[in-house]
GROMACS .gro file of C-alpha atoms in nm:
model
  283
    1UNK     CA    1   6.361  -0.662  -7.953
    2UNK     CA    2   6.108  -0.928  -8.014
    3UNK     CA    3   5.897  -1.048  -7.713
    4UNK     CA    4   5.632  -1.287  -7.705
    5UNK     CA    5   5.293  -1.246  -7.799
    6UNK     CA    6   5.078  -1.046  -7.514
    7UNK     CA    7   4.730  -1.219  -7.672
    8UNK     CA    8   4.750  -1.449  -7.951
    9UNK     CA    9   4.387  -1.364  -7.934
   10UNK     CA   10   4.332  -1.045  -7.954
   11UNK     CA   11   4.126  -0.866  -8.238
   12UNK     CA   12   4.141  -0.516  -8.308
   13UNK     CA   13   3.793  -0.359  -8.430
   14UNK     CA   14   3.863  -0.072  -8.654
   15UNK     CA   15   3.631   0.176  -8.803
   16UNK     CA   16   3.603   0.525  -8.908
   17UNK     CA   17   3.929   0.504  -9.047
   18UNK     CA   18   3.975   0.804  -9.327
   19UNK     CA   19   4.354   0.874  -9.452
   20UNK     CA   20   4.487   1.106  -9.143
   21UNK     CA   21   4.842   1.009  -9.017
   22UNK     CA   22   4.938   1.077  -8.653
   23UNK     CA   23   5.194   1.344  -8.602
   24UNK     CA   24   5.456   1.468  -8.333
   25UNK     CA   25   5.447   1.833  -8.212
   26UNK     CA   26   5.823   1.826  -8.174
   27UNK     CA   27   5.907   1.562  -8.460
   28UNK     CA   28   6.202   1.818  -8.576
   29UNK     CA   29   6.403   1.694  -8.225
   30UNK     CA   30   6.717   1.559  -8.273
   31UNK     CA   31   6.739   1.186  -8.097
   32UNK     CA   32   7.115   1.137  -8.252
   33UNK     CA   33   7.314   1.143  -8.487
   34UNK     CA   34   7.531   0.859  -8.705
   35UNK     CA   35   7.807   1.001  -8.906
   36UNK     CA   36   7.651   1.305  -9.084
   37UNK     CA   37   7.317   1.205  -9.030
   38UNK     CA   38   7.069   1.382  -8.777
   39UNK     CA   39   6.807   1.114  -8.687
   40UNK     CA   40   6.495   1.290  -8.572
   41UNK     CA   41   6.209   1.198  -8.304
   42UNK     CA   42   5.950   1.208  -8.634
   43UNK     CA   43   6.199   0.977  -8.827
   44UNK     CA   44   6.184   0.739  -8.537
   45UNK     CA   45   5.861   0.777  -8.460
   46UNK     CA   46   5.797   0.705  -8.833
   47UNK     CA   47   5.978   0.364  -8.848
   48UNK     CA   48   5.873   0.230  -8.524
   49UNK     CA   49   5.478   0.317  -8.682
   50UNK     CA   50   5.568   0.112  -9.006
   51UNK     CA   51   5.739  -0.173  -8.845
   52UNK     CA   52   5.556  -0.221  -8.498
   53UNK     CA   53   5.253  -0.017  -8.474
   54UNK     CA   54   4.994  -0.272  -8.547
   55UNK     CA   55   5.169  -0.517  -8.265
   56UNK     CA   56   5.170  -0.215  -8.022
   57UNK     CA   57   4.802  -0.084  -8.066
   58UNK     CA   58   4.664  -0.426  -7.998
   59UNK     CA   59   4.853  -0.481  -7.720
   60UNK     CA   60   4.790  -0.144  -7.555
   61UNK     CA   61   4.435  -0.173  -7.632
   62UNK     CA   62   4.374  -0.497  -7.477
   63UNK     CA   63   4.569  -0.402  -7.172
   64UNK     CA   64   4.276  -0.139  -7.143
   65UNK     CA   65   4.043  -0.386  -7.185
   66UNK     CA   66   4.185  -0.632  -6.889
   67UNK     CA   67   4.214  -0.316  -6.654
   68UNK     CA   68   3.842  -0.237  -6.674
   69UNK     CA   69   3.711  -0.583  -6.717
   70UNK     CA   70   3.906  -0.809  -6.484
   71UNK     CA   71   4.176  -0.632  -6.309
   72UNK     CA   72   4.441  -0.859  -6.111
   73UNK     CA   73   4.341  -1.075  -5.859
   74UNK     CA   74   4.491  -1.289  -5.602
   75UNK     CA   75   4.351  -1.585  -5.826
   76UNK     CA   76   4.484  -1.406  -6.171
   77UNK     CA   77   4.817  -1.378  -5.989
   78UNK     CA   78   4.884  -1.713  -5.852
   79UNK     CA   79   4.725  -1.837  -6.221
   80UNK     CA   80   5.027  -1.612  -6.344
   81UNK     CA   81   5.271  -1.763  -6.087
   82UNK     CA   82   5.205  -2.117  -6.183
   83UNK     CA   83   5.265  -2.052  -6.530
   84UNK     CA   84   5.585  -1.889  -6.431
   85UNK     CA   85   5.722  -2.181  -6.219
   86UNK     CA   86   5.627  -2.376  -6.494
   87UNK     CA   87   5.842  -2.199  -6.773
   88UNK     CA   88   6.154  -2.245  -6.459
   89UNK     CA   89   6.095  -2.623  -6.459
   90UNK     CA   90   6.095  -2.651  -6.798
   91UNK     CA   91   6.420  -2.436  -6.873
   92UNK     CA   92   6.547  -2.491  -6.569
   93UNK     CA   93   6.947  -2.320  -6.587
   94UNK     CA   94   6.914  -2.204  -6.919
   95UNK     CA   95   6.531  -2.024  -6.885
   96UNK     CA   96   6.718  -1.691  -6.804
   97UNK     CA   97   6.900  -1.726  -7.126
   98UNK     CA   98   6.525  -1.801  -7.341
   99UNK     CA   99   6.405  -1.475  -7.137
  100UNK     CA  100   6.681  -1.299  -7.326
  101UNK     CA  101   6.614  -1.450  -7.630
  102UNK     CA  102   6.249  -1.292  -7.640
  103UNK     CA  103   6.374  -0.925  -7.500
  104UNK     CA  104   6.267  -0.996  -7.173
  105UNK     CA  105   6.476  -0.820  -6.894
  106UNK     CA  106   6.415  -1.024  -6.642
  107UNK     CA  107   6.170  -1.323  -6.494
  108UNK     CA  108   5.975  -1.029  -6.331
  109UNK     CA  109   5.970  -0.833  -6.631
  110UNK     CA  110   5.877  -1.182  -6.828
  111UNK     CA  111   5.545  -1.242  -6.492
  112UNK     CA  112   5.415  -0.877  -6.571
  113UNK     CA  113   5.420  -0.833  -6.915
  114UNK     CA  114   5.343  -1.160  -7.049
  115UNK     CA  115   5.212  -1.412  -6.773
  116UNK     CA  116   5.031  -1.199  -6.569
  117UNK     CA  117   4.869  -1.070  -6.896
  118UNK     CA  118   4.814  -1.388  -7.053
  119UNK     CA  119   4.631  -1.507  -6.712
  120UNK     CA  120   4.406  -1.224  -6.729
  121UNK     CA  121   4.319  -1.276  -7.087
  122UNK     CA  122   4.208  -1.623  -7.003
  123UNK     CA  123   3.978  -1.477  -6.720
  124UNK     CA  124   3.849  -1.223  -6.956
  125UNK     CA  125   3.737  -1.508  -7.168
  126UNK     CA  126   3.560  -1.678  -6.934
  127UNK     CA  127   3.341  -1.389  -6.812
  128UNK     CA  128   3.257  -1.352  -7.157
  129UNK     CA  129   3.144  -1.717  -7.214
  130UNK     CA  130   2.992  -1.673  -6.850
  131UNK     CA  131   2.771  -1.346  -7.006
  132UNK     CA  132   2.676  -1.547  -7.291
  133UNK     CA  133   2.636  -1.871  -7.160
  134UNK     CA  134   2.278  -1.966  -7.309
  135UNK     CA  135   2.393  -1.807  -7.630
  136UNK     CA  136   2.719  -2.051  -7.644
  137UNK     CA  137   2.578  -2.332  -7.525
  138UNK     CA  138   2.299  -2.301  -7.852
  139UNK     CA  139   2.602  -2.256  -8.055
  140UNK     CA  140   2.816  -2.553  -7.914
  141UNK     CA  141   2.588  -2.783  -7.789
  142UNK     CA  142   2.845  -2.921  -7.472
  143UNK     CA  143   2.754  -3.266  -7.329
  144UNK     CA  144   2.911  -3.486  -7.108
  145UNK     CA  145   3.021  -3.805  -7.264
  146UNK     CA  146   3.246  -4.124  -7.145
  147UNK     CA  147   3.372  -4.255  -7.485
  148UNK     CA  148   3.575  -4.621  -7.519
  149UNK     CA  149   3.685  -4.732  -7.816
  150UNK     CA  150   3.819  -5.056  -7.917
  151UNK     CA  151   4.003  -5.302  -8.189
  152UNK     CA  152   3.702  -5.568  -8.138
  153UNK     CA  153   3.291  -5.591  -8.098
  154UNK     CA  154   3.363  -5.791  -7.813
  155UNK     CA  155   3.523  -5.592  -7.637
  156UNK     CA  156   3.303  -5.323  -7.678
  157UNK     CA  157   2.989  -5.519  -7.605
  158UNK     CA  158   3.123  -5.655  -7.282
  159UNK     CA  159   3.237  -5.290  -7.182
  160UNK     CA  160   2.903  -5.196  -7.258
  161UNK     CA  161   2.757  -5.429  -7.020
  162UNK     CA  162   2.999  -5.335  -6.738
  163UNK     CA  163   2.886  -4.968  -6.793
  164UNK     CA  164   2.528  -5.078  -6.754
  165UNK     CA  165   2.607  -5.226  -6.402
  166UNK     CA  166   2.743  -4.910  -6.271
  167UNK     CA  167   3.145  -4.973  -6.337
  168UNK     CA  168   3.304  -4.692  -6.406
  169UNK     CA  169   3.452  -4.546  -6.717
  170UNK     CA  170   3.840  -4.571  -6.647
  171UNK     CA  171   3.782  -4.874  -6.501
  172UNK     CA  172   3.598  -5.038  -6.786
  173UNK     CA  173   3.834  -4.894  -7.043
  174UNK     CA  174   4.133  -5.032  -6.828
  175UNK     CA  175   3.970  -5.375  -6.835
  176UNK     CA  176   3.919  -5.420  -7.252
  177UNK     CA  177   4.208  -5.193  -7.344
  178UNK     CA  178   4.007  -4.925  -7.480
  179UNK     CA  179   4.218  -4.679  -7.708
  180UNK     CA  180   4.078  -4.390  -7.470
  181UNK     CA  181   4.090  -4.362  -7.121
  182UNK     CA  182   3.747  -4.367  -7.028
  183UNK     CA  183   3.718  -4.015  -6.793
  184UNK     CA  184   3.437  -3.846  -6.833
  185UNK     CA  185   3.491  -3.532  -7.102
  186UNK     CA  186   3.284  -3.256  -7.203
  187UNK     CA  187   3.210  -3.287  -7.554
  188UNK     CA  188   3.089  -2.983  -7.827
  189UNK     CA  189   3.036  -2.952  -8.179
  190UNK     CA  190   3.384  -2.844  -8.244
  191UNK     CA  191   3.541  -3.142  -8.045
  192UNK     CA  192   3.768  -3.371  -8.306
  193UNK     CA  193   3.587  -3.720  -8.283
  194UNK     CA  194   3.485  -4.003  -8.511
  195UNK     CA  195   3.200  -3.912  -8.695
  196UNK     CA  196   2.956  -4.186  -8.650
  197UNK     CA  197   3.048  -4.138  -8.242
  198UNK     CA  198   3.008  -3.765  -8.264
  199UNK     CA  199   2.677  -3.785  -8.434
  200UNK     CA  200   2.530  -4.034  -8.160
  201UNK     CA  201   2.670  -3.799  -7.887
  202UNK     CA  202   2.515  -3.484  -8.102
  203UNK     CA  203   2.155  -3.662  -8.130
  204UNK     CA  204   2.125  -3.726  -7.737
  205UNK     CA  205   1.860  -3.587  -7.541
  206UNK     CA  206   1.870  -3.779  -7.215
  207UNK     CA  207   2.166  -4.001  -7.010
  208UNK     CA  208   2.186  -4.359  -7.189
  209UNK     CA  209   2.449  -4.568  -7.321
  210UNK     CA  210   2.491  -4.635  -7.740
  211UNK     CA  211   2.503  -4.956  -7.864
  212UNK     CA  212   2.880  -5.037  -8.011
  213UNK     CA  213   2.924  -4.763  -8.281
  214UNK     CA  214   3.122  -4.909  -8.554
  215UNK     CA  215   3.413  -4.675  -8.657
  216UNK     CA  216   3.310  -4.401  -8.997
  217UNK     CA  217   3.713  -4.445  -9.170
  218UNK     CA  218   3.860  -4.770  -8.984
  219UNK     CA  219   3.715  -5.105  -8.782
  220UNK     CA  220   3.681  -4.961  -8.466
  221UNK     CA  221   3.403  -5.007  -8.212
  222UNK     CA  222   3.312  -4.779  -7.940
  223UNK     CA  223   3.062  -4.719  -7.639
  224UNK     CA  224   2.960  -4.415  -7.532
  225UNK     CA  225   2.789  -4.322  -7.236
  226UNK     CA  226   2.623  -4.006  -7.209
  227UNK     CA  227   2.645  -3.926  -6.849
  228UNK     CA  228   2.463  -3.547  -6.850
  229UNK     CA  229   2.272  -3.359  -7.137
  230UNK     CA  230   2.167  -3.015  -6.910
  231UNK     CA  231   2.433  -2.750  -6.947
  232UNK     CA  232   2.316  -2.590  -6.702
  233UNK     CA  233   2.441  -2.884  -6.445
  234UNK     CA  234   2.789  -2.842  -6.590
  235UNK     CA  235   2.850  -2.453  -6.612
  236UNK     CA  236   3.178  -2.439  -6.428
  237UNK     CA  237   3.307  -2.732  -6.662
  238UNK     CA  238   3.113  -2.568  -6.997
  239UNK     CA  239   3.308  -2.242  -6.898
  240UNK     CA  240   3.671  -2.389  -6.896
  241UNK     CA  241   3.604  -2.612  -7.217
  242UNK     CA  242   3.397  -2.301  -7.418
  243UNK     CA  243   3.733  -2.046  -7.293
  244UNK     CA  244   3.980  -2.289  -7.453
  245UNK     CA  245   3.816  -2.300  -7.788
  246UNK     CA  246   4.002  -2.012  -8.035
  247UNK     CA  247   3.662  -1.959  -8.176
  248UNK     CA  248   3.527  -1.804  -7.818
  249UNK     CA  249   3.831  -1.655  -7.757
  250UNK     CA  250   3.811  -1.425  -8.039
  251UNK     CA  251   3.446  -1.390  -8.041
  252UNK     CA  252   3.542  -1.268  -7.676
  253UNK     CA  253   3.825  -0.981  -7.802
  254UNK     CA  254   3.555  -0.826  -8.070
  255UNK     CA  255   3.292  -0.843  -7.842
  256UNK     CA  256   3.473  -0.616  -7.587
  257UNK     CA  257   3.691  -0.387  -7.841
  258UNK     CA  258   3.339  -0.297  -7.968
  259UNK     CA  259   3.205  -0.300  -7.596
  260UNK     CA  260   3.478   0.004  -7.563
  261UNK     CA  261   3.446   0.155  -7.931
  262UNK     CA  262   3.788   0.137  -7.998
  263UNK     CA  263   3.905   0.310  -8.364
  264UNK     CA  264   4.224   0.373  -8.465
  265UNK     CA  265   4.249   0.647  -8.745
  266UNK     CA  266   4.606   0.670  -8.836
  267UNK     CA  267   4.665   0.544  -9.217
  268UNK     CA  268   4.969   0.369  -9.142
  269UNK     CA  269   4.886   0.207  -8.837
  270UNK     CA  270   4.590   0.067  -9.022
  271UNK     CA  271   4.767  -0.041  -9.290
  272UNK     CA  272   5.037  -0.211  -9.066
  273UNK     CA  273   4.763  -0.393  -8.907
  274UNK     CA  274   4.589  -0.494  -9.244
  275UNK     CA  275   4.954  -0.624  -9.385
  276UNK     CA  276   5.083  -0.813  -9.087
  277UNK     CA  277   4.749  -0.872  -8.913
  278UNK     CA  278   4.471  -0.907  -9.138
  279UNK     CA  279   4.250  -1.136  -8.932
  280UNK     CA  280   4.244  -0.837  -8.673
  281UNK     CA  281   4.029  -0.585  -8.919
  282UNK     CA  282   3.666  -0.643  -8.905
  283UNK     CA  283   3.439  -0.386  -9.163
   0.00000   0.00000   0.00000
């Protein structure tokens, strides 16, 4: 049965591998038989290694990983919950059918092997961006930024000049009809954004507000307002952004399979992984 992904994130370190193949003691035990055919606990054990295995070690693994690192918690559970009512609002009469669908047994089947997992993953990427928080923060360079962008220079000038006498962002951006909303957003080197606007934000050193910043690609004009430049004054916010980027997250998952030397030496299950999950194998 197929179920959803327990970590989309998840990276398997692998080393030491040399060609041994893993073995049952009583691999000769009949299971059952289909016509005249005796199917053995070796030839199932065989096919579920070829078609599975790779899935099933990284999932196992990382389950390891959560236990020792960051064990459930009345936090990681209500995270889990939320998610949970969330997937019953969506579905509403038909979400125990989509359980099905995925091999789920059940909603609680659905919380504890999936949600519940998935919330603790999140966690486990936040203490790592929490441990390496100067590191990070070198690599991603976060500020805060207001950004509003509009169709004419007038617009943006006269926004710019509302900034400057202590209007808000949202506000402002309500007034001219700026294309974004005007909330202040935490902004890193990954973050999708106009270049010329990006660059500004990039090149900041202190709080201040641009003059208009005429669009790289179309004739846009924007104001930005750089409203805090120390990471250190925005490490709860850093933390949530830095966790959402796929880049920590699987920085996170090798740092921590190599944290617990994890090797797999089984020739098949390596090869499994190296077919269907190639990303996952790191030299």
């Amino acid at each position: 049965m197929k179920k959803i992904l327990l970590s989309l994130c998840a990276l398997l370190l692998l080393t030491g591998c040399s060609d041994a193949y893993g073995k049952l003691t009583d691999g000769n035990t009949v299971l059952f038989t289909i016509g005249d055919t005796q199917v053995t606990k070796d030839d199932l054990f065989k096919t579920m290694k070829a078609q599975a295995s790779g899935y099933a070690a990284i999932s196992e693994a990382t389950r390891v990983i959560l236990e020792n690192e960051v064990p459930v918690t009345p936090e990681i559970e209500e995270a889990a919950k939320a998610s949970l009512e969330t997937y019953r609002a969506t579905y509403g009469e038909s979400f125990p059918l989509m359980l099905q669908s995925y091999g789920y047994a059940d909603e609680d089947d659905f919380y504890t092997n999936s949600l519940l997992v998935n919330a603790q993953l999140t966690e486990l990427t936040k203490k790592y961006v929490t441990d390496n928080f100067d590191q990070l923060v070198k690599t991603h360079d976060p500020k805060e930024a207001i950004i509003l962008t509009f169709a004419t220079e007038a617009d943006a000038l006269a926004a710019k000049a509302d900034l400057e006498s202590g209007i808000d962002g949202i506000t402002v951006g309500s007034t001219y009809n700026s294309s974004s909303a005007g909330a202040e957003r935490i902004i890193t080197t990954s973050t999708d954004l106009d270049t010329n606007v990006k660059s500004f934000i990039q090149n900041a050193t202190e709080n201040t507000i641009s003059d208009v910043i005429v669009g790289s690609e179309n004739e846009t004009y924007s104001i930005v307002q750089i409203t805090e430049v120390d990471p250190n004054n925005l490490k709860d916010e850093i933390t949530t952004v830095l966790a959402n980027l796929d880049t920590t997250a699987s920085e996170s998952d090798v740092f921590y399979f190599k944290k617990y030397g994890f090797k797999i030496y089984d020739k098949d299950l390596f090869d499994n992984i190296q077919t269907n999950y190639p990303s996952y194998i790191l030299d």
